[in-house]
Amino acid sequence: VSIHTGSPETVSIFGRKWIVRDTDGDTLVVEGDGVVGQFPKLEPGETFSYNSYHVIKSESTATGSFFGTTGEGRPVCARIPLFQMQPPLMA
């Protein structure tokens, strides 16, 4: 996952929320502080990348948001568009 700021301001990320739905209709909501144990501070034009995963048993969709503040304390919410996930094929 990569977070890129196109803002002319510094943005600090303090939380995230993911909503994962599988083909059986089950929904998993994952939310919490930071991003993989970090609280990245992104200067204008900077990118923060990390690896993460969700354990899924069938094809699923995910969407979510990152939450942060600008250097002046204004709230920021970056929405993550819906995307597809597939479990790995077993050999």
mmCIF file of C-alpha atoms in Angstrom:
data_model
loop_
_atom_site.group_PDB
_atom_site.id
_atom_site.type_symbol
_atom_site.label_atom_id
_atom_site.label_comp_id
_atom_site.label_asym_id
_atom_site.label_seq_id
_atom_site.Cartn_x
_atom_site.Cartn_y
_atom_site.Cartn_z
ATOM 1 C CA VAL A 1 0.000 0.000 0.000
ATOM 2 C CA SER A 2 1.311 3.467 -0.839
ATOM 3 C CA ILE A 3 0.025 6.747 0.558
ATOM 4 C CA HIS A 4 0.996 9.795 -1.504
ATOM 5 C CA THR A 5 0.193 13.352 -0.523
ATOM 6 C CA GLY A 6 -0.630 15.778 -3.283
ATOM 7 C CA SER A 7 -1.268 18.415 -0.640
ATOM 8 C CA PRO A 8 0.884 21.533 -0.416
ATOM 9 C CA GLU A 9 0.863 20.937 3.357
ATOM 10 C CA THR A 10 2.491 18.358 5.610
ATOM 11 C CA VAL A 11 0.022 15.601 6.576
ATOM 12 C CA SER A 12 0.375 13.263 9.569
ATOM 13 C CA ILE A 13 -1.535 9.958 9.398
ATOM 14 C CA PHE A 14 -2.967 8.837 12.749
ATOM 15 C CA GLY A 15 -5.442 6.106 11.818
ATOM 16 C CA ARG A 16 -7.059 3.880 9.231
ATOM 17 C CA LYS A 17 -10.226 1.893 8.578
ATOM 18 C CA TRP A 18 -10.693 -1.020 6.176
ATOM 19 C CA ILE A 19 -14.000 -2.691 5.280
ATOM 20 C CA VAL A 20 -13.584 -6.156 3.729
ATOM 21 C CA ARG A 21 -16.597 -8.038 2.312
ATOM 22 C CA ASP A 22 -16.463 -11.592 0.980
ATOM 23 C CA THR A 23 -18.708 -13.436 -1.475
ATOM 24 C CA ASP A 24 -20.588 -15.076 1.428
ATOM 25 C CA GLY A 25 -21.699 -11.630 2.586
ATOM 26 C CA ASP A 26 -19.453 -11.590 5.660
ATOM 27 C CA THR A 27 -17.980 -8.202 6.560
ATOM 28 C CA LEU A 28 -14.778 -7.531 8.484
ATOM 29 C CA VAL A 29 -14.063 -4.006 9.728
ATOM 30 C CA VAL A 30 -10.462 -3.294 10.706
ATOM 31 C CA GLU A 31 -9.669 0.071 12.248
ATOM 32 C CA GLY A 32 -7.070 1.434 14.555
ATOM 33 C CA ASP A 33 -4.320 3.860 15.337
ATOM 34 C CA GLY A 34 -1.494 4.481 12.922
ATOM 35 C CA VAL A 35 -0.477 2.378 9.951
ATOM 36 C CA VAL A 36 1.387 -0.897 10.700
ATOM 37 C CA GLY A 37 2.476 0.536 14.051
ATOM 38 C CA GLN A 38 3.710 3.807 12.562
ATOM 39 C CA PHE A 39 2.365 7.352 12.389
ATOM 40 C CA PRO A 40 3.836 8.628 9.122
ATOM 41 C CA LYS A 41 4.378 12.337 8.581
ATOM 42 C CA LEU A 42 4.259 13.128 4.863
ATOM 43 C CA GLU A 43 5.805 16.279 3.499
ATOM 44 C CA PRO A 44 4.281 17.739 0.290
ATOM 45 C CA GLY A 45 4.751 15.277 -2.589
ATOM 46 C CA GLU A 46 6.089 12.524 -0.321
ATOM 47 C CA THR A 47 4.973 8.854 -0.404
ATOM 48 C CA PHE A 48 4.785 6.340 2.460
ATOM 49 C CA SER A 49 4.621 2.653 1.458
ATOM 50 C CA TYR A 50 3.989 -0.430 3.565
ATOM 51 C CA ASN A 51 3.045 -4.108 3.249
ATOM 52 C CA SER A 52 -0.069 -5.530 4.821
ATOM 53 C CA TYR A 53 -2.608 -8.285 4.235
ATOM 54 C CA HIS A 54 -6.048 -9.581 5.169
ATOM 55 C CA VAL A 55 -6.718 -13.299 5.527
ATOM 56 C CA ILE A 56 -9.635 -14.110 3.207
ATOM 57 C CA LYS A 57 -11.290 -17.423 2.347
ATOM 58 C CA SER A 58 -12.976 -16.339 -0.886
ATOM 59 C CA GLU A 59 -12.972 -13.486 -3.374
ATOM 60 C CA SER A 60 -13.520 -10.249 -1.483
ATOM 61 C CA THR A 61 -13.727 -6.508 -1.910
ATOM 62 C CA ALA A 62 -12.118 -3.882 0.273
ATOM 63 C CA THR A 63 -12.463 -0.159 0.737
ATOM 64 C CA GLY A 64 -11.420 2.194 3.486
ATOM 65 C CA SER A 65 -9.948 5.465 4.648
ATOM 66 C CA PHE A 66 -6.821 6.959 6.146
ATOM 67 C CA PHE A 67 -7.265 9.675 8.776
ATOM 68 C CA GLY A 68 -4.818 12.438 9.571
ATOM 69 C CA THR A 69 -4.197 16.097 10.230
ATOM 70 C CA THR A 70 -2.327 18.853 8.452
ATOM 71 C CA GLY A 71 0.564 20.632 10.109
ATOM 72 C CA GLU A 72 -1.959 23.295 11.150
ATOM 73 C CA GLY A 73 -4.238 20.717 12.783
ATOM 74 C CA ARG A 74 -6.955 20.533 10.113
ATOM 75 C CA PRO A 75 -8.504 17.055 9.739
ATOM 76 C CA VAL A 76 -7.792 15.005 6.601
ATOM 77 C CA CYS A 77 -9.717 11.945 5.379
ATOM 78 C CA ALA A 78 -8.365 10.098 2.332
ATOM 79 C CA ARG A 79 -10.872 7.570 0.983
ATOM 80 C CA ILE A 80 -9.642 4.346 -0.614
ATOM 81 C CA PRO A 81 -11.766 3.272 -3.590
ATOM 82 C CA LEU A 82 -13.247 -0.218 -3.705
ATOM 83 C CA PHE A 83 -10.863 -2.888 -5.006
ATOM 84 C CA GLN A 84 -10.959 -6.665 -5.504
ATOM 85 C CA MET A 85 -8.941 -9.274 -3.586
ATOM 86 C CA GLN A 86 -8.484 -12.979 -4.315
ATOM 87 C CA PRO A 87 -7.072 -15.665 -2.024
ATOM 88 C CA PRO A 88 -3.851 -17.223 -3.311
ATOM 89 C CA LEU A 89 -4.162 -20.400 -5.364
ATOM 90 C CA MET A 90 -3.041 -23.506 -3.499
ATOM 91 C CA ALA A 91 -0.581 -25.813 -5.308
#
